[in-house]
Backbone as numpy.savetxt, mean C-alpha at the origin, in Angstrom:
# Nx Ny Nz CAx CAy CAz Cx Cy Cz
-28.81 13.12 34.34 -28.49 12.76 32.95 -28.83 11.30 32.72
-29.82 11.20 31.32 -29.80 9.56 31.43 -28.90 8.33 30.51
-28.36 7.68 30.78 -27.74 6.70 30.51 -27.58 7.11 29.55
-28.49 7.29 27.92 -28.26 7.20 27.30 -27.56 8.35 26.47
-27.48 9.62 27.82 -26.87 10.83 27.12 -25.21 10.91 28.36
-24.90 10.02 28.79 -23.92 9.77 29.83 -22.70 10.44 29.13
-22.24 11.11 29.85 -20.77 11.63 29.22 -19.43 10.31 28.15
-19.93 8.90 28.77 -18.73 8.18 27.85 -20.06 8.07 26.45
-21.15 7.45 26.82 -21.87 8.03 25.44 -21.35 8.65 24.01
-21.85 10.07 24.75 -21.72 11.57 24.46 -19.99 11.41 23.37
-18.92 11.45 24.46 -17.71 10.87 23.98 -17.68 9.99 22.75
-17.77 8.71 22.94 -18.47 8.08 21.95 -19.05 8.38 20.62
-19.62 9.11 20.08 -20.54 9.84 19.51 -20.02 10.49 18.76
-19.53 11.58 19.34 -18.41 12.36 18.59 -17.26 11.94 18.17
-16.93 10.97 19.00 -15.36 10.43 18.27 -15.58 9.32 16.88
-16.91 9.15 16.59 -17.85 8.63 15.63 -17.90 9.26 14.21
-18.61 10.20 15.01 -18.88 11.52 14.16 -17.15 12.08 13.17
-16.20 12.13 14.29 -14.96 12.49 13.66 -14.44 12.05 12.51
-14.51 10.57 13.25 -13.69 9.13 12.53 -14.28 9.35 10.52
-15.97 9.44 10.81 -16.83 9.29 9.53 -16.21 11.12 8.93
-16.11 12.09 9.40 -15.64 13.39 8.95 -14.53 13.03 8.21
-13.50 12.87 8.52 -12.53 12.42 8.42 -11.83 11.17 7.54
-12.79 10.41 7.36 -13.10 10.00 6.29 -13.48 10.14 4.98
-14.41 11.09 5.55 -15.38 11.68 4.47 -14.23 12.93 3.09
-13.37 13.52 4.52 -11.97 14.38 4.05 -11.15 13.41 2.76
-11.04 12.24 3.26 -9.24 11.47 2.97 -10.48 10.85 1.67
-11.33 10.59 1.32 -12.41 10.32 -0.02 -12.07 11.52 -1.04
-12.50 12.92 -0.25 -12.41 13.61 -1.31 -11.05 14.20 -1.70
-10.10 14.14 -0.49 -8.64 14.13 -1.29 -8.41 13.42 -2.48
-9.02 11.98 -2.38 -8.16 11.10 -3.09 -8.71 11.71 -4.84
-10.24 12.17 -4.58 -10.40 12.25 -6.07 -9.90 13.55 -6.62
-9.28 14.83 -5.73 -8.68 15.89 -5.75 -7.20 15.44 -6.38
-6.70 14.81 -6.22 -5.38 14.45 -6.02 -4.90 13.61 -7.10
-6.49 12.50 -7.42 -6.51 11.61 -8.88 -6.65 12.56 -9.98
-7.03 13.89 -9.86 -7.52 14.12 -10.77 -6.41 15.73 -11.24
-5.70 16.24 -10.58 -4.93 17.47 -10.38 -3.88 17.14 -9.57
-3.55 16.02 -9.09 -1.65 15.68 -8.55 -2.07 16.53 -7.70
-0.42 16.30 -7.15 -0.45 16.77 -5.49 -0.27 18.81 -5.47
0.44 18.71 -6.80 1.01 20.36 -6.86 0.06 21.17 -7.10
-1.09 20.67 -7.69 -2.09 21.45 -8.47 -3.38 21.00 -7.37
-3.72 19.93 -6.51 -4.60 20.14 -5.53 -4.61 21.08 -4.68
-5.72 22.00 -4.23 -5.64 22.49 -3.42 -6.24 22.66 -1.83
-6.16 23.09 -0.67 -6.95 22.43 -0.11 -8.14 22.97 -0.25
-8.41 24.32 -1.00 -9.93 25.08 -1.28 -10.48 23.83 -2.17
-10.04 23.43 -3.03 -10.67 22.09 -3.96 -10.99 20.68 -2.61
-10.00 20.79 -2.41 -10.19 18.96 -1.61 -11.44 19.33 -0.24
-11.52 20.93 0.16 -12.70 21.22 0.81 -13.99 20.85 -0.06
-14.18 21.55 -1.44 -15.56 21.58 -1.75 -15.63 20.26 -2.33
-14.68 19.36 -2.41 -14.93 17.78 -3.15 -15.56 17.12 -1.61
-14.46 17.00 -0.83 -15.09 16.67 0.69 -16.28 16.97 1.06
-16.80 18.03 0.70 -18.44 18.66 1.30 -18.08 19.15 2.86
-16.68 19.98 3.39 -16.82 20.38 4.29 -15.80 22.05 4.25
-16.46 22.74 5.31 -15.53 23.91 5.05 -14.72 24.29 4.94
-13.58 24.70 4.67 -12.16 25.49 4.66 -11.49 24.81 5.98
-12.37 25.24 7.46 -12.04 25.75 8.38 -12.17 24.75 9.02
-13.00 23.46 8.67 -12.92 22.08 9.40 -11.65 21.47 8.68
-11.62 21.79 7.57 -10.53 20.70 6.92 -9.11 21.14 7.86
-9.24 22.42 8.02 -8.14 22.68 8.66 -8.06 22.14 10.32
-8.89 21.80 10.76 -9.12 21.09 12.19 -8.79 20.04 12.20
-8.57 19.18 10.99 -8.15 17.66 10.70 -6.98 17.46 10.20
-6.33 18.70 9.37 -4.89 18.60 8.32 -4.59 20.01 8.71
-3.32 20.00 8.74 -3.18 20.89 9.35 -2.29 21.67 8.05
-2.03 20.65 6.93 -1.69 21.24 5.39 -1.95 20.37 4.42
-1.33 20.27 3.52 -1.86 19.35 2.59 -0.93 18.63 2.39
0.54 18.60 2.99 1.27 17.50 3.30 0.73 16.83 4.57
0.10 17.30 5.49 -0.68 16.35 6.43 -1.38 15.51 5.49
-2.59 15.97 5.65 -3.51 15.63 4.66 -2.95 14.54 3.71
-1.56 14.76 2.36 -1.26 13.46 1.63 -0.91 12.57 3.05
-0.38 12.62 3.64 0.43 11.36 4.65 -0.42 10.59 5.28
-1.54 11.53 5.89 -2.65 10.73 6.29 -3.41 9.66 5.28
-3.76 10.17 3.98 -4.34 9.54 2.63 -3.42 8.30 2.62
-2.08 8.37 2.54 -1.02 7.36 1.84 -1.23 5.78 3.32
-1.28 6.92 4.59 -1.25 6.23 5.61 -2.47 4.96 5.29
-3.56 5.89 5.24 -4.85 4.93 5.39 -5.21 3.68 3.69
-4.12 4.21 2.82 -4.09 3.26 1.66 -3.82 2.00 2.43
-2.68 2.62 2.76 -1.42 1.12 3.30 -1.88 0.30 4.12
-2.57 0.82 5.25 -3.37 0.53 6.31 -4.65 -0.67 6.04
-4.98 -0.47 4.74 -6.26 -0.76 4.10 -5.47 -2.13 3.53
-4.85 -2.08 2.60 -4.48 -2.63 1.67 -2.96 -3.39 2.15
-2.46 -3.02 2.51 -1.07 -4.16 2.88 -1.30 -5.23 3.93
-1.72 -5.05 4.86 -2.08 -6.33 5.84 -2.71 -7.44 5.15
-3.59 -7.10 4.55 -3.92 -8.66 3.67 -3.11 -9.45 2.66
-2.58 -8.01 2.19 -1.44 -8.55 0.78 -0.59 -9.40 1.72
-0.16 -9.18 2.30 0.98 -9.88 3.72 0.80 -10.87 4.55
-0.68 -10.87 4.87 -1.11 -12.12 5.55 -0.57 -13.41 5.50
-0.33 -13.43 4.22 0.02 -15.64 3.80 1.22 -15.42 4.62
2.20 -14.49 4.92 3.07 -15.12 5.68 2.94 -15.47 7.21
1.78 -15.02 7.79 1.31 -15.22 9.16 1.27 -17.38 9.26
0.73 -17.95 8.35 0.09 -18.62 7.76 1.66 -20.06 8.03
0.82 -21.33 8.66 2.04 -22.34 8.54 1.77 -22.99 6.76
2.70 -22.69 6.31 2.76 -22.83 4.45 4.17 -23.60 4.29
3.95 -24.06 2.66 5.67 -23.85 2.70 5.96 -22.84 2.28
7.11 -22.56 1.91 7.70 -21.39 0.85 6.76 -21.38 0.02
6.83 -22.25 -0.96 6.33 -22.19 -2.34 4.91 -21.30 -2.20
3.54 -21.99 -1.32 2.93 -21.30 -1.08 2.54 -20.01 -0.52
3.23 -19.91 0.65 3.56 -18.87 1.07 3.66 -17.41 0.09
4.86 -17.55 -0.67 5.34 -16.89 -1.49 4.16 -16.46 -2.87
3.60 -17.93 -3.34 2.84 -17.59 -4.47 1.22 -16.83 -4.09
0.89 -17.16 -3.08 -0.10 -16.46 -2.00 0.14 -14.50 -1.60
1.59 -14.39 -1.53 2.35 -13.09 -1.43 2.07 -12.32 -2.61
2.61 -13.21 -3.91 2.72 -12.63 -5.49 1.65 -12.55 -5.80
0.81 -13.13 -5.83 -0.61 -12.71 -5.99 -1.08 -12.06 -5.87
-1.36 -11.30 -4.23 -1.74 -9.90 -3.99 -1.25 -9.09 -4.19
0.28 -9.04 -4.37 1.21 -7.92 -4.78 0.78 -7.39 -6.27
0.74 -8.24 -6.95 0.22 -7.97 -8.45 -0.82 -7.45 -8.56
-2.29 -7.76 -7.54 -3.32 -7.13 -7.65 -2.84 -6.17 -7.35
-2.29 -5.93 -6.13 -2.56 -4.36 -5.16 -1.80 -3.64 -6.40
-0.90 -3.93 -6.61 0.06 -2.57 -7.44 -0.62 -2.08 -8.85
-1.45 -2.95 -9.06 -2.16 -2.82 -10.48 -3.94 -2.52 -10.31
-3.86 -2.17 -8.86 -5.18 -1.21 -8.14 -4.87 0.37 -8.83
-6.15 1.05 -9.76 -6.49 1.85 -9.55 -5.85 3.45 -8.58
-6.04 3.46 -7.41 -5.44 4.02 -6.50 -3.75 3.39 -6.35
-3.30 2.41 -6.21 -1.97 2.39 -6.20 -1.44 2.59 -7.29
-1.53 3.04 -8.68 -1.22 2.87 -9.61 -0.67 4.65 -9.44
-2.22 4.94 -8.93 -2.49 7.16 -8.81 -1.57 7.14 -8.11
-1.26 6.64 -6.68 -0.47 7.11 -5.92 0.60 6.69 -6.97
1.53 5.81 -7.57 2.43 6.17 -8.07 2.84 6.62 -9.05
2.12 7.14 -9.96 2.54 7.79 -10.68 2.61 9.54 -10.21
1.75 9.70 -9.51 1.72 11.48 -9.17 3.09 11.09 -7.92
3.64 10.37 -7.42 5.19 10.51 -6.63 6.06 10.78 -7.26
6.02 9.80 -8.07 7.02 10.03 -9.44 7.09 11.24 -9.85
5.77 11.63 -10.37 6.19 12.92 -11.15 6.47 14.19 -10.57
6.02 14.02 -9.11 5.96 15.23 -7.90 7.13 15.00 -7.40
7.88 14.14 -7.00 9.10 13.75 -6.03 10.03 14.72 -6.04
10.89 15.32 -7.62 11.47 16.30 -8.08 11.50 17.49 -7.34
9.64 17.51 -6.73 10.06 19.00 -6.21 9.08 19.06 -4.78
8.63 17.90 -4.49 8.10 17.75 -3.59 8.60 16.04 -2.63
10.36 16.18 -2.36 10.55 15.02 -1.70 10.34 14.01 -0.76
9.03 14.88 -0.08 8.69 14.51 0.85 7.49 13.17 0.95
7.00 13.67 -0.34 6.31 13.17 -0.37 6.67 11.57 -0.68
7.53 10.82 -1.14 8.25 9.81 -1.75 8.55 9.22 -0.20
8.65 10.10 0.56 9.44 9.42 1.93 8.23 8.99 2.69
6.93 10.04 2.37 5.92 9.36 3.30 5.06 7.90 2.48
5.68 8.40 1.40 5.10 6.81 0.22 6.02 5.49 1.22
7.06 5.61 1.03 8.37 4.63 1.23 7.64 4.09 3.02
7.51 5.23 3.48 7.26 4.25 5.51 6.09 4.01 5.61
5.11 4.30 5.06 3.83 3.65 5.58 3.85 2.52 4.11
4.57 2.25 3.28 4.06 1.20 2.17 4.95 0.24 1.93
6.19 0.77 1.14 7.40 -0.45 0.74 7.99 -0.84 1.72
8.47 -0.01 3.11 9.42 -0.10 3.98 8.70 -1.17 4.83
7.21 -0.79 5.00 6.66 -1.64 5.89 6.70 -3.55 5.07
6.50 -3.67 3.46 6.18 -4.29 3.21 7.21 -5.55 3.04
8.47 -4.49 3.27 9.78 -5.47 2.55 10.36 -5.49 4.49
9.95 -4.97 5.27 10.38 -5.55 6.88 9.69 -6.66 7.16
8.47 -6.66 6.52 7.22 -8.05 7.37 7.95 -9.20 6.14
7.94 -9.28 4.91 8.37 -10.15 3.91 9.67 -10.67 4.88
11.12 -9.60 4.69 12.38 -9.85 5.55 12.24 -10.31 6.49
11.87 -10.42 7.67 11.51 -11.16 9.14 10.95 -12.85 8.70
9.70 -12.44 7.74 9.53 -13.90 7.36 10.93 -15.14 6.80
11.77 -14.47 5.76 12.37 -14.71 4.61 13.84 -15.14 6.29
13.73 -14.28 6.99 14.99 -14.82 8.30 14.48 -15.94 9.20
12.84 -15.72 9.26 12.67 -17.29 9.77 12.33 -17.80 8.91
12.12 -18.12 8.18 12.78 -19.64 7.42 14.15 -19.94 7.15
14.85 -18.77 6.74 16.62 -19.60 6.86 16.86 -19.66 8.30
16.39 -19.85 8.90 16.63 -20.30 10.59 16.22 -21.49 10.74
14.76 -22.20 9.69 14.30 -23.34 9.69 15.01 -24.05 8.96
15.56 -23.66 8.25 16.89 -24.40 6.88 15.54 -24.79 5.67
14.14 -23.63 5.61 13.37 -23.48 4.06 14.18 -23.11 3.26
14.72 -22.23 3.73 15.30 -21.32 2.70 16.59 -20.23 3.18
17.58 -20.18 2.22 18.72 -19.60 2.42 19.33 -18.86 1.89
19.81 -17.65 2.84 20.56 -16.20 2.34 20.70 -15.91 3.33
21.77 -14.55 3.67 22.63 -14.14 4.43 22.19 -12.70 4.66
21.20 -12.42 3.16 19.95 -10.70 3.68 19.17 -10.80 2.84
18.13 -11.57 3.64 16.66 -11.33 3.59 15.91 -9.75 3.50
16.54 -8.68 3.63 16.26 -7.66 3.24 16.34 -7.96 1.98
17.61 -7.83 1.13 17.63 -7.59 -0.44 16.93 -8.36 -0.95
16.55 -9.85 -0.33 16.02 -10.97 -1.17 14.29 -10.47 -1.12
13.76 -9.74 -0.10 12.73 -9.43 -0.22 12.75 -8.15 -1.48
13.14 -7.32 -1.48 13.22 -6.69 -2.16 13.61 -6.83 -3.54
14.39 -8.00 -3.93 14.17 -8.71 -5.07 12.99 -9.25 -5.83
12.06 -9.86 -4.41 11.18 -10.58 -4.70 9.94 -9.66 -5.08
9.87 -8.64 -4.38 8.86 -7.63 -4.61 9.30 -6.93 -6.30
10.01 -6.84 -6.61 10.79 -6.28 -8.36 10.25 -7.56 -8.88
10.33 -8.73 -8.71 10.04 -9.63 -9.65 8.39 -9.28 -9.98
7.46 -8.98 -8.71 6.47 -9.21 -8.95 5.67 -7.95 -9.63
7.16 -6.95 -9.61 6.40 -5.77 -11.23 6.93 -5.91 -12.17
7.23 -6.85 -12.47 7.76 -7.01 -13.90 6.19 -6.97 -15.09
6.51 -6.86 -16.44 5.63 -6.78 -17.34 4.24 -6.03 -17.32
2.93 -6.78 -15.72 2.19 -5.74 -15.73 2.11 -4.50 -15.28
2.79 -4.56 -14.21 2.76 -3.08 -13.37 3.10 -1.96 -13.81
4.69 -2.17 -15.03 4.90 -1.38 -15.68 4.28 -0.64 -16.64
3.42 -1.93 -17.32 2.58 -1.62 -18.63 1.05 -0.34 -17.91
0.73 -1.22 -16.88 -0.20 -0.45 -15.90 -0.09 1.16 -15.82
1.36 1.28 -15.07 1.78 2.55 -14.90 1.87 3.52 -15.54
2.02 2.88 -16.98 2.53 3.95 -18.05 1.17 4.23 -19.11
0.04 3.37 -18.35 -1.33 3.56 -18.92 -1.05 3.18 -20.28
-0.60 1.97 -20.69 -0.50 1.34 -21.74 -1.68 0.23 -21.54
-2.28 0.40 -23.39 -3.49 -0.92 -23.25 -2.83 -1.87 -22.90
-3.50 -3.01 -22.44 -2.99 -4.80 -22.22 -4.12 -5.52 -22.51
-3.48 -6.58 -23.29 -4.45 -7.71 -23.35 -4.04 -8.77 -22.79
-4.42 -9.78 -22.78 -3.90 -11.44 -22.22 -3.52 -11.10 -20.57
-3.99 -10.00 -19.97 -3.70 -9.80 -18.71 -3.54 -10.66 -17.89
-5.01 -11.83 -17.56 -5.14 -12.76 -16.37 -4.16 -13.79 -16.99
-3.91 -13.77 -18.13 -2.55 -15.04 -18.48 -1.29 -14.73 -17.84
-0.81 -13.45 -18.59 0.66 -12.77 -17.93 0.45 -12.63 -16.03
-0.73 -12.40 -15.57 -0.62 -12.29 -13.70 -0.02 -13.69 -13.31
-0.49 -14.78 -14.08 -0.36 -16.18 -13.83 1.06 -16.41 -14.18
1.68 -16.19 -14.92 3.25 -15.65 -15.40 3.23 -15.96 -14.70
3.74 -14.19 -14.25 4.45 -13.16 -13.47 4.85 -13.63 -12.24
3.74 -14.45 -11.30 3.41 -14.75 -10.39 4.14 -16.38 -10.06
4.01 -17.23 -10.84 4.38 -18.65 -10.91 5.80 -18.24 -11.12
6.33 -17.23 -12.04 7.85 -17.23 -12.81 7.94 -16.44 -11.52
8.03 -15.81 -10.91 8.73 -14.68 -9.50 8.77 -15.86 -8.37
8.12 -16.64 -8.22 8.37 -17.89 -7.22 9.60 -18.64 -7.60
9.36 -19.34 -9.16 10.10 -20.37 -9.22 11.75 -19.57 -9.20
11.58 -18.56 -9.91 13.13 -17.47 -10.04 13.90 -17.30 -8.37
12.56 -16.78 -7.44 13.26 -16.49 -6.12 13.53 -17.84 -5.23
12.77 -19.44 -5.34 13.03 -20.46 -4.95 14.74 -20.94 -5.57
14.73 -20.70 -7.00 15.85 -21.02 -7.79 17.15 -20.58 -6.84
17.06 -19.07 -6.18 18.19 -18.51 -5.57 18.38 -18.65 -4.05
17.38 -18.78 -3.74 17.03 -18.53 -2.05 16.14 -20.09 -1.25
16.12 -21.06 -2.14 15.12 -21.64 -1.53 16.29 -23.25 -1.59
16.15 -23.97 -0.40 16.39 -24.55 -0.01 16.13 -26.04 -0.52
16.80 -27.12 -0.14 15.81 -28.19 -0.75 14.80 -29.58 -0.97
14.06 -28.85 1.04 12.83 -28.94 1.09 11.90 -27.81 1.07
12.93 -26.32 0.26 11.37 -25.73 0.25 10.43 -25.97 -0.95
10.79 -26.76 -1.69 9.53 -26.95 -2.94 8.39 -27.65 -2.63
């Protein structure tokens, strides 16, 4: 056998091949799913949107609650590590935080995060599950990495509270105020890039006002 057909190769190759399948799957879910919610997708539809058979989709999802969890998984996956980053970052608060609000406002007022929440919402009623696989691969993750940050700094004496859980979770509500809602409910907007600049400056100075210390400005 030569080198270039070597069994880790070979291996290789196919686990290639999968990764791009599989991909190719969680694409055509999403426009199955944008376009007919979760109750009314089916997986005979999210097959012929995908461009693959019945019988592969089923080799990858094993239902179509697989299938959403995996989709929700690879949003979050995509999209929250960067939104989150500034706190990796030696900042102060102020920055830190307004670096945070920033992406939060984009991401939630993305297209796809907007789909994913509104079809939870309206599915949750009778499909609960689905809300729970929203909640651990997205908010839960987003308000533990914020909280851990928000406990070291009141350890540094930036900033102070007694649960950095709720205060994250405060801070994340501040940053849907006005657009996200308007977003959600597919209401026109104008003066958009003015109100992000708000939203964003006013959710800092509001959560510094309660929680922030006074060298964190």
């Amino acid at each position: 056998m030569s080198e270039s057909s070597s069994p880790s190769s070979l291996t290789s190759a196919c686990t290639g091949e999968s990764e791009a399948k599989r991909e190719q799957i969680l694409k055509g879910a999403y426009n199955v799913f944008a376009e007919h919610g979760y109750e009314g997708a089916s997986m005979s539809a999210i097959a012929r949107e995908a461009g693959v058979s019945k019988g592969t989709l089923y080799n990858y999802f094993t239902n179509k609650a697989d299938l959403f969890g995996a989709f929700v998984e690879k949003c979050c996956r995509e999209k929250l590590p960067p939104a989150l980053a500034p706190v990796q970052k030696e900042a102060s608060p102020k920055e830190t935080l307004t670096a945070v609000a920033r992406a939060m406002v984009q991401l939630i007022t993305q297209p796809e995060s907007l789909m994913l929440y509104r079809m939870i919402v309206s599915e949750a009623p009778h499909f609960p599950q689905l809300a729970t696989i929203f909640w651990s691969h997205g908010p839960r993750i987003a308000i533990e990495t914020l909280s851990n940050w928000i406990r070291e700094q009141t350890q540094r004496g930036t900033l102070k509270t007694d649960d950095p859980v709720f205060a994250a979770e405060q801070f994340f509500s501040l940053c849907q105020t006005r657009i996200a809602h308007r977003k959600r409910f597919n209401m026109p907007y104008d003066n958009m890039a003015e109100d992000e600049e708000k939203v964003i400056h006013t959710s800092v100075s509001m959560f510094l006002a309660t929680y922030g210390a006074s060298i964190s400005t």
